[in-house]
Structure formats: structure tokens, C-alpha cells
GROMACS .gro file of C-alpha atoms in nm:
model
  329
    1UNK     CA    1   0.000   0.000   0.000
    2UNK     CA    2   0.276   0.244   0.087
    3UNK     CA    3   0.477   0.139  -0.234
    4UNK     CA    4   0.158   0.254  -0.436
    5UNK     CA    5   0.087   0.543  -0.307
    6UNK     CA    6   0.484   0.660  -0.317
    7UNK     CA    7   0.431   0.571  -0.703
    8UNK     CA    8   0.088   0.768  -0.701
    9UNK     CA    9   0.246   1.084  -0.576
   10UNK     CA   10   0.599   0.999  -0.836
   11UNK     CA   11   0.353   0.970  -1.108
   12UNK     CA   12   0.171   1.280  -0.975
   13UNK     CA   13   0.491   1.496  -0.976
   14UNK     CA   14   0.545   1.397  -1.311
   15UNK     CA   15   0.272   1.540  -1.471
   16UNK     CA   16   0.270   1.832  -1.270
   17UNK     CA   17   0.621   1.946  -1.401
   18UNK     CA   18   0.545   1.826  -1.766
   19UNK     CA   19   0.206   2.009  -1.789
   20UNK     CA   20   0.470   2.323  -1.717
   21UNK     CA   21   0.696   2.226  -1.932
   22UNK     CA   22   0.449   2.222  -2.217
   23UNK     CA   23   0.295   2.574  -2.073
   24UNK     CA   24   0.623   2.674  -2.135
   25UNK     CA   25   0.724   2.556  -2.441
   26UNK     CA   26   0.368   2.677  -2.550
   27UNK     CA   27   0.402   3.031  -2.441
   28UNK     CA   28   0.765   3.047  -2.638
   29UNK     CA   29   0.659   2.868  -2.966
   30UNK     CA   30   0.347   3.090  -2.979
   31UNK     CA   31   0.584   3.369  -2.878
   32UNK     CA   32   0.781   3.297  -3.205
   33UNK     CA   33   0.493   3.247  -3.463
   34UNK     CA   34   0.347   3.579  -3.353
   35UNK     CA   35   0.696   3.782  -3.395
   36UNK     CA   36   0.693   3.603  -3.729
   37UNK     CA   37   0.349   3.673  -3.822
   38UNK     CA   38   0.394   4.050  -3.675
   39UNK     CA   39   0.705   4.070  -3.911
   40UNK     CA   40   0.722   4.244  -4.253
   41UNK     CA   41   0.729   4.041  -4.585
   42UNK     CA   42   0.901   4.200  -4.905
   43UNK     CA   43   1.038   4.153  -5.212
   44UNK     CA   44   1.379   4.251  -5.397
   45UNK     CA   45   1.340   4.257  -5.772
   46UNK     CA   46   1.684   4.220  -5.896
   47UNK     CA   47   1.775   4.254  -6.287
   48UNK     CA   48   2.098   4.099  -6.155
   49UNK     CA   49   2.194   3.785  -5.975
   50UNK     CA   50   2.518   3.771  -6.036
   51UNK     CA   51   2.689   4.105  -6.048
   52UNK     CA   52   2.821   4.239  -5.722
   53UNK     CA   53   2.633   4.574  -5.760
   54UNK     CA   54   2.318   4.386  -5.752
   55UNK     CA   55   2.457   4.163  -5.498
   56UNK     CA   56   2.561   4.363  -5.229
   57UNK     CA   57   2.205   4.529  -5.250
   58UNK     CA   58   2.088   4.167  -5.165
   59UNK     CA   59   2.302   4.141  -4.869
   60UNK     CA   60   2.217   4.461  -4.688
   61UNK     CA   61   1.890   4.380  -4.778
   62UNK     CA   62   1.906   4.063  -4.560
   63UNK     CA   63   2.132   4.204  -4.268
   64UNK     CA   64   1.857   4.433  -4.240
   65UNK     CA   65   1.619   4.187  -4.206
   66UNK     CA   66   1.841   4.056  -3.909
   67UNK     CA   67   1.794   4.367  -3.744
   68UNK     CA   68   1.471   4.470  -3.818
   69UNK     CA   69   1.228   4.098  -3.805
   70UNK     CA   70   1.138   4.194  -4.187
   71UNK     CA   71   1.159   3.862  -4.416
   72UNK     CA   72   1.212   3.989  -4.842
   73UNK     CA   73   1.216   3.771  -5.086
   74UNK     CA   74   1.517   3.817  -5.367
   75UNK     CA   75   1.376   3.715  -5.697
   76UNK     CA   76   1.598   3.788  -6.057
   77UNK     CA   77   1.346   3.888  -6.342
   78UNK     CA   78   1.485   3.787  -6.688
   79UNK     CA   79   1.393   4.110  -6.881
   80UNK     CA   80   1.326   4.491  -6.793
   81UNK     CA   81   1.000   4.448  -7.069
   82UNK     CA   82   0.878   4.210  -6.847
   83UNK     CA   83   0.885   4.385  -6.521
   84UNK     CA   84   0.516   4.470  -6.572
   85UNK     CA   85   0.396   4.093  -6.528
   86UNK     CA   86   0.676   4.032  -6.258
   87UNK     CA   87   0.523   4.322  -6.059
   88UNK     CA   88   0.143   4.134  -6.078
   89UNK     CA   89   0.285   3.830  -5.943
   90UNK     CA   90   0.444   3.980  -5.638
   91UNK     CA   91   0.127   4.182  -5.525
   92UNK     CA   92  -0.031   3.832  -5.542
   93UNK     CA   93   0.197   3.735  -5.303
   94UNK     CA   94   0.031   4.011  -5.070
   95UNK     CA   95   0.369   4.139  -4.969
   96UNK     CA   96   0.423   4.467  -4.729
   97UNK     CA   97   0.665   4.634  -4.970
   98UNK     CA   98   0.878   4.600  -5.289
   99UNK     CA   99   1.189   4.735  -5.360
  100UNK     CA  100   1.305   4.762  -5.715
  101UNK     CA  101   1.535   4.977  -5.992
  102UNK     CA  102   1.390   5.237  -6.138
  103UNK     CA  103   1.165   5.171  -6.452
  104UNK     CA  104   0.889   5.317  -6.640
  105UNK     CA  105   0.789   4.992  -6.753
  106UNK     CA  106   0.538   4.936  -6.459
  107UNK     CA  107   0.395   5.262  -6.358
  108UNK     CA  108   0.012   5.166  -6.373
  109UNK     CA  109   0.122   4.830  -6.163
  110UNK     CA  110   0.372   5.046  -5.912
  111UNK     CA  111   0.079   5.350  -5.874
  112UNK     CA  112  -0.193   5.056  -5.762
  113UNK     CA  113   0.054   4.931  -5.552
  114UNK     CA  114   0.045   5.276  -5.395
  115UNK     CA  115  -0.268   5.364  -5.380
  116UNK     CA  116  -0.308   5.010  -5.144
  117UNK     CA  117  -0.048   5.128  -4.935
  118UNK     CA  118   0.190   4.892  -5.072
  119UNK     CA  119   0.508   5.123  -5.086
  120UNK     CA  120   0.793   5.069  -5.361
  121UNK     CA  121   1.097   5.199  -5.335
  122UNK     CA  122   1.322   5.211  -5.611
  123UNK     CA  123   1.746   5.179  -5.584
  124UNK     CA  124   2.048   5.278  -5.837
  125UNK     CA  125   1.783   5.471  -6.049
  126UNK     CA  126   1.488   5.716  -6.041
  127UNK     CA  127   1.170   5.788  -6.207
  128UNK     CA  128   0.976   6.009  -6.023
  129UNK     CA  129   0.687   5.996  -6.261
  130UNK     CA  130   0.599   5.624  -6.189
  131UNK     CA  131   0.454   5.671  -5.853
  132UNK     CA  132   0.738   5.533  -5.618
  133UNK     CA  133   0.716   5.566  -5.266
  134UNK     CA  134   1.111   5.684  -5.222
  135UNK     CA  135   1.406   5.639  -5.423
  136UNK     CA  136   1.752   5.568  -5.259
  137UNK     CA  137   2.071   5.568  -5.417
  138UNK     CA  138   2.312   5.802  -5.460
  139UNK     CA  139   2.327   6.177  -5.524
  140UNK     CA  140   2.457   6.188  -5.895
  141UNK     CA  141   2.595   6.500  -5.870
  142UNK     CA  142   2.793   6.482  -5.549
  143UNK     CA  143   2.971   6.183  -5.644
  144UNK     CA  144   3.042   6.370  -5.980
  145UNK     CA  145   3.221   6.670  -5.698
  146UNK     CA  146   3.380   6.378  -5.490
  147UNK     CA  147   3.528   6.202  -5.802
  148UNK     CA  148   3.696   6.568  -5.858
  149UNK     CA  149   3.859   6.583  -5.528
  150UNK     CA  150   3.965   6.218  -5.571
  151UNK     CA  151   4.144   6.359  -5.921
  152UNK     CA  152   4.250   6.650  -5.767
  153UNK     CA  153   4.454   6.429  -5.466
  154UNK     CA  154   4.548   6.193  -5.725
  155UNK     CA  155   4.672   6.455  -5.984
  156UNK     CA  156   4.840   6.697  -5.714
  157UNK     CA  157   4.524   6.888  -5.863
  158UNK     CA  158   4.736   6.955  -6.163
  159UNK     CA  159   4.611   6.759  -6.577
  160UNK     CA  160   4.432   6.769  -6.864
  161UNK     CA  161   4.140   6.546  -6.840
  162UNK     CA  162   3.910   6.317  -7.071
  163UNK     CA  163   3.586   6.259  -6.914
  164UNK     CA  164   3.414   5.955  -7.085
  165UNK     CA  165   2.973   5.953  -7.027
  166UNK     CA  166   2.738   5.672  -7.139
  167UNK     CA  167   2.501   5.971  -7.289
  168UNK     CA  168   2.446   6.342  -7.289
  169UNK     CA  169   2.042   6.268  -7.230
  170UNK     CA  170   2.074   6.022  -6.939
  171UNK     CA  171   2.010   6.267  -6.582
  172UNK     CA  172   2.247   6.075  -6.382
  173UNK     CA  173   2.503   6.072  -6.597
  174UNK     CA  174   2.517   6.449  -6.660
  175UNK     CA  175   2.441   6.543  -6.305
  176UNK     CA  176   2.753   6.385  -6.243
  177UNK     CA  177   2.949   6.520  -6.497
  178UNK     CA  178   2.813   6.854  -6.374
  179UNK     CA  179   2.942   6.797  -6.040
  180UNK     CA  180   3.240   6.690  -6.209
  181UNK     CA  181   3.279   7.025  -6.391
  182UNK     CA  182   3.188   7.234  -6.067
  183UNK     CA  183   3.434   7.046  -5.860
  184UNK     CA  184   3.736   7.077  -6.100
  185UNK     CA  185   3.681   7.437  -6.073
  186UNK     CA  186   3.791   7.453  -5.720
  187UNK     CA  187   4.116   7.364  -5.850
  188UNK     CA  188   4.292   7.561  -6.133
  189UNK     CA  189   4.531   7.326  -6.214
  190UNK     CA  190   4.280   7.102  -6.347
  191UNK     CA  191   4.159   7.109  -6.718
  192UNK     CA  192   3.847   6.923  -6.894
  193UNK     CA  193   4.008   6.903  -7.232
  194UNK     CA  194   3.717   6.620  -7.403
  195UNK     CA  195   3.392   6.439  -7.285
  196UNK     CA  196   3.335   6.187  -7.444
  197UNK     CA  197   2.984   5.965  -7.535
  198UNK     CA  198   3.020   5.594  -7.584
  199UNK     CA  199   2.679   5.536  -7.594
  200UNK     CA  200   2.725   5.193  -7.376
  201UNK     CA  201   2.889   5.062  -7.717
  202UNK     CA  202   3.249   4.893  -7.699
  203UNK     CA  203   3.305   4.984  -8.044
  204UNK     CA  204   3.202   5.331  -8.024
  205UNK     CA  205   3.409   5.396  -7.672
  206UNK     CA  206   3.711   5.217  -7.853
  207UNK     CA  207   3.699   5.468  -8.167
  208UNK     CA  208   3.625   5.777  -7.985
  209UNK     CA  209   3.897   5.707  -7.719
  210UNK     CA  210   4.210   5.675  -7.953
  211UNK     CA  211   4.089   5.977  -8.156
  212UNK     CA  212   4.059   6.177  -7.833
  213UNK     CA  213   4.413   6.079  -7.742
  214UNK     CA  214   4.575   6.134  -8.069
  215UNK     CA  215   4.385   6.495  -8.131
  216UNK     CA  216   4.449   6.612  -7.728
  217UNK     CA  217   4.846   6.414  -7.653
  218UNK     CA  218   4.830   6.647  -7.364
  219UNK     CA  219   4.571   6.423  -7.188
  220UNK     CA  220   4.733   6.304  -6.848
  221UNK     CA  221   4.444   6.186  -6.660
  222UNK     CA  222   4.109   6.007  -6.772
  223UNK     CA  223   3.743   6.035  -6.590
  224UNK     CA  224   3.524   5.716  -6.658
  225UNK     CA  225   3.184   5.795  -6.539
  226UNK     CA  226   2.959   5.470  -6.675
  227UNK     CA  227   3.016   5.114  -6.661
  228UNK     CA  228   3.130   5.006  -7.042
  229UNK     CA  229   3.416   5.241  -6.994
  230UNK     CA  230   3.490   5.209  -6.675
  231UNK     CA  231   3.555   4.814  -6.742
  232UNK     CA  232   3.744   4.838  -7.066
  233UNK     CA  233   3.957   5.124  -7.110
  234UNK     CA  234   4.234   5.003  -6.922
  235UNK     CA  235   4.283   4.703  -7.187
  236UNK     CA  236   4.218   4.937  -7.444
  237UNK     CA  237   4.474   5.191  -7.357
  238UNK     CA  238   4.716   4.877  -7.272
  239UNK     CA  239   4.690   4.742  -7.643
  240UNK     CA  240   4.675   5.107  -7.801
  241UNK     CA  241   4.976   5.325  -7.586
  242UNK     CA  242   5.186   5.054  -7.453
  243UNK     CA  243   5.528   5.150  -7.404
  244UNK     CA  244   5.406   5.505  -7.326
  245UNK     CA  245   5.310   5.701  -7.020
  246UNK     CA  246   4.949   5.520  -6.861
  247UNK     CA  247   4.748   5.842  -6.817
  248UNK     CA  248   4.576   5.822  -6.456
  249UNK     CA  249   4.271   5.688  -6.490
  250UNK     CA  250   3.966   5.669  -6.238
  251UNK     CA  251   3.656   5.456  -6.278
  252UNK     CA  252   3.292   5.420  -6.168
  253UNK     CA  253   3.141   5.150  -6.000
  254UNK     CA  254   3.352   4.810  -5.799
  255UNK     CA  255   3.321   4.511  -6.064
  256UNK     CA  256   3.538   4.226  -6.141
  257UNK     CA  257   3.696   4.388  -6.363
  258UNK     CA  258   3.750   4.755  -6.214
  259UNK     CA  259   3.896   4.561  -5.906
  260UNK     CA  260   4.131   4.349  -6.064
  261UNK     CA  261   4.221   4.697  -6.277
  262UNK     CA  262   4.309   4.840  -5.937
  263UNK     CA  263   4.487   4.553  -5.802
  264UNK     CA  264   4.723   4.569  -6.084
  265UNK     CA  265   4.786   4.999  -6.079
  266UNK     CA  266   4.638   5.040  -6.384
  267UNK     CA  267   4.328   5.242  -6.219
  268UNK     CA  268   4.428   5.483  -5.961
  269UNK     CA  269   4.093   5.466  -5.805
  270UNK     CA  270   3.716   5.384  -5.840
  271UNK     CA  271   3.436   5.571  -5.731
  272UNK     CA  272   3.159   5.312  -5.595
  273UNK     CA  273   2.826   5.331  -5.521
  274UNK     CA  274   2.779   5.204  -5.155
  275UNK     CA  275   2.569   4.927  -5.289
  276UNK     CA  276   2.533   4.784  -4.940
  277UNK     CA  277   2.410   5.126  -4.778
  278UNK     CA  278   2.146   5.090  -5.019
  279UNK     CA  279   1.983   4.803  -4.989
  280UNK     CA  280   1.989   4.812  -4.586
  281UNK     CA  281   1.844   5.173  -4.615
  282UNK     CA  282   1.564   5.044  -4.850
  283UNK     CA  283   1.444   4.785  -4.547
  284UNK     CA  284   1.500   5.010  -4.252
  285UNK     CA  285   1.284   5.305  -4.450
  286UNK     CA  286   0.980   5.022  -4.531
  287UNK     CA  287   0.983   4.947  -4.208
  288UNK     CA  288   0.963   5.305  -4.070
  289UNK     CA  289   0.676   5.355  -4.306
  290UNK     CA  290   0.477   5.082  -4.113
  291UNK     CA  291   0.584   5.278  -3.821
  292UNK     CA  292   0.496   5.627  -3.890
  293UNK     CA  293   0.136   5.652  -4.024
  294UNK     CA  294   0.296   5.535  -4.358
  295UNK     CA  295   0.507   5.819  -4.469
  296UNK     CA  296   0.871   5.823  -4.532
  297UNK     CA  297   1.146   6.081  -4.726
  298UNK     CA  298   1.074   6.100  -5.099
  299UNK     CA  299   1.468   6.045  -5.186
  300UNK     CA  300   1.740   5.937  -4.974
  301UNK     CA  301   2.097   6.010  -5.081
  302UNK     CA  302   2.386   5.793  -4.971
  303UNK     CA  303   2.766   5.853  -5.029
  304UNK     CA  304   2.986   5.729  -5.229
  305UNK     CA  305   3.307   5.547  -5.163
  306UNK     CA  306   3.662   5.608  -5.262
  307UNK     CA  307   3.788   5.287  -5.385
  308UNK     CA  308   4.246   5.247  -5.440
  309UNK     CA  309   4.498   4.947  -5.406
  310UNK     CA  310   4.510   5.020  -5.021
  311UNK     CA  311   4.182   4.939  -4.922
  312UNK     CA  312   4.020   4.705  -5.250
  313UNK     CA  313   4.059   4.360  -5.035
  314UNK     CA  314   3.849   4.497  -4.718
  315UNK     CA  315   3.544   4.601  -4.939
  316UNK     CA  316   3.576   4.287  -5.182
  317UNK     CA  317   3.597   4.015  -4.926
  318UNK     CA  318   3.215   4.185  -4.785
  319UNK     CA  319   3.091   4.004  -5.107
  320UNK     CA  320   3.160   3.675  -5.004
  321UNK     CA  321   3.065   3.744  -4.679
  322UNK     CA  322   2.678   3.568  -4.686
  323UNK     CA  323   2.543   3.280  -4.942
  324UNK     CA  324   2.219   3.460  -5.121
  325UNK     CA  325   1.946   3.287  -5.169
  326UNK     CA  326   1.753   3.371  -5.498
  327UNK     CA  327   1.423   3.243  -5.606
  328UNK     CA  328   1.164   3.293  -5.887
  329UNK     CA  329   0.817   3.325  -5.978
   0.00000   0.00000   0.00000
């Protein structure tokens, strides 16, 4: 009789401290499906998955997730034409905000996303007249003054200078050649002797380059302010000039092949959009705007970064940094 009720009051115990146990476990799980629930869900349309512009957009995208409990979703879309039909798919998806580059190629799609209070933000480029919520990226014409002091500090403010553009009608890239222009006129020893207009053509850049060089031999220092440029005129002006003096050059934008440029001194320095600062920006303004009655800044500016042989390794080893994970609809 006394063994019994020894194993009554055991058994007793037992149940007693696993009925808390499962209170507890209860209170915790249901703790972490509401913070999920109660978190933000977004989406990153990317035109890129593989360059590192693109990239590092994803990954401060997803650190700020970390930080903030939001969850987005980074999904490639094959073509710019189609960004219309990728756009209906996502609000299917009843998301809480989409960030995005800048197209006109979806402006009835992006204004209804609006007008439900589903806010867009666009990154790297702007079109005001689609309806975005905010644009961030950065400030077209102060990097065009800060890649002037860079080739004023790199020059001993003192050259005649080729600046090379993608085209004369694209905004950011004359805002930056006007900052460009302003900037060099802090310093007298500095001379804009040729723009150039490559048109994002290879062939064009090629044949406007060495005619520039032969008609202007004075050139000492050359300005690269778009992306075809920026990744091929050092092997141009390697095949075309070798055995004479490498004018300095500076570059736009951190790729593959600007780094490797730099690693090997044939680019003094690049000027690069803080790709990073970017995308974490875009998640920690989406989820202010759930915080503040729904309004955030119309444009946010963020700086841009001064890129040489001394510091390329600390701001290419952030790219390997985190394993993205992509996905599609």
C-alpha cells in the first residue's frame, strides 16, 4: 500500500512538471509564430543575380532583415519588358513592400501598388513619374564633386582630363558630370580638355577614345563615369599606348573587372556606389513607413566610396561574406 501510493504521488509529480513544461514551451513557440506573423514580408526585384552591384544590395537587404524581423524575398526577373507581369505576381503574393530599380515599364502596376499602401521603393535609379514611394541611391551630382577631389589628390590637382559619359540625355550621368565640372573648378590646375559619349557601345568607346588621345596628346588623366568604360579602357589603352606614359585613370562603380584593374595599378581609383548602404536603407525606410502613419522621405541620398589598391581587399571580401538565396516566380 505504501509502495503505491509513493508511485501515485511519483507519477503525480510527473505530470505536474510536464504540464509546465508544455505551458512553457507553449508560451515560447506561440511567442515565435506571432513575432513572425507581426514581421514584414518583401520583395527585392533584382535585374541581376550575379553582379556584385546587384549583390551587395541583396546582402544589406538581408542584414537588415536581421535587425529589423522583416523577411524579403530576392527574386531575378529575366527582362526589364517584363517587369510589368513580374510586378502582378508579387502583389499576389500580398507582400508589405517591394523594392526595385527604377523603370517606367510598370507605372500603372507600381501607382496601384500605392494607392493600397503597398510602398515601392526604387534603388540605383529614379523615375519620379511612376509613382514610387522613395528612391535611394546616390546623389549623382555629389559623387560627380567627390570624383573631382579624388582627381584633384590623385593629380596633385594639376592635368588635362578626358571625361568619358554613357550619354548626354541620361540625368544621372550628366548630373555627375556637372558635379564633375563644378568640382574641377575649385582647382585651377585642373583642365576638362574632351567628354566623351560611348553610348554603352564597346566599339564606339574604342573609336572615340584613340581619336581623343591622338587629337588632345596632352591628356594626363582620364574620368570614366559609366560602366562600359569604366571596365574596358584600361585594356584598351594597354593594347593602343603601350610603351608610353598610362594616363591616370579613375573609374565608376567596384566590378570584377574595375577591381582586378586596381589591383594591378592600372586604375588609380574607383568611385563606388555604396551598394550595401542601399539596400539596408531600402528595409530600414519600409519598415519606418509601417511605423509612422505610412510616410517616409521622398529620396534618400547615400555617399559614395573612394575605392584604391590600399583598401580594395576589405570592401571585396564583404561580397563573399553571406550565401544569397535567390528564387523565382
Amino acid at each position: 500500500m505504501k509502495l503505491t501510493r509513493i508511485l501515485t504521488l511519483v507519477f503525480g509529480i510527473s505530470m505536474i512538471a510536464a504540464a509546465v513544461l508544455c505551458a512553457d514551451l507553449y508560451i515560447q513557440y506561440s511567442g515565435v509564430a506571432q513575432e513572425e506573423e507581426d514581421g514584414k514580408r518583401y520583395v527585392y526585384l533584382s535585374p541581376n543575380k550575379e553582379e556584385n552591384f546587384w549583390c551587395e544590395i541583396a546582402r544589406g537587404i538581408k542584414n537588415a532583415d536581421k535587425d529589423y524581423g522583416s523577411d524579403t524575398l530576392l527574386v531575378q526577373y529575366v527582362r526589364e519588358a517584363n517587369i510589368a507581369q513580374y510586378f502582378e505576381d508579387v502583389l499576389l503574393t500580398d507582400v508589405d513592400g517591394i523594392i526595385m530599380r527604377g523603370t517606367e515599364y510598370a507605372n500603372e502596376e507600381i501607382q496601384k501598388a500605392v494607392d493600397e499602401e503597398v510602398p515601392v521603393i526604387f534603388v540605383n535609379s529614379d523615375i519620379k513619374a511612376s509613382g514610387r514611394t522613395c528612391y535611394i541611391g546616390i546623389d549623382n551630382y555629389k559623387a560627380g564633386v567627390h570624383t573631382a577631389e579624388v582627381l584633384a589628390e590623385k593629380s596633385g590637382e594639376s592635368g588635362h582630363v578626358m571625361v568619358i559619359i554613357r550619354s548626354f540625355t541620361s540625368q544621372n550621368q550628366t548630373e555627375r558630370l556637372q558635379g564633375l565640372e563644378d568640382g574641377i573648378e575649385n582647382y585651377p590646375g585642373l583642365e576638362i580638355v574632351d567628354v566623351l559619349e560611348d553610348k554603352g557601345s564597346l566599339m564606339e568607346l574604342k573609336e572615340k577614345l584613340l581619336f581623343s588621345i591622338q587629337s588632345h596628346p596632352e591628356i594626363d588623366a582620364i574620368v570614366s563615369m559609366e560602366g562600359v568604360a569604366s571596365e574596358n579602357i584600361g585594356d584598351l589603352l594597354a593594347h593602343e599606348i603601350e610603351g608610353e606614359k598610362r594616363p591616370m585613370i579613375i573609374a565608376f562603380d567596384l566590378t570584377e573587372e574595375t577591381a582586378e584593374y586596381i589591383r594591378n595599378d592600372h586604375y588609380d581609383a574607383v568611385i563606388m556606389q555604396n551598394s550595401y548602404a542601399i539596400g539596408y536603407t531600402a528595409v530600414q525606410k519600409l519598415n519606418e513607413y509601417y511605423e509612422s502613419d505610412r510616410q517616409i522621405e521622398d529620396e534618400i541620398s547615400v555617399d559614395t566610396v573612394c575605392i584604391t589598391k590600399e583598401n580594395i581587399e576589405e570592401y571585396w571580401q564583404a561580397y563573399d561574406q553571406e550565401v544569397l538565396e535567390w528564387n523565382s516566380y
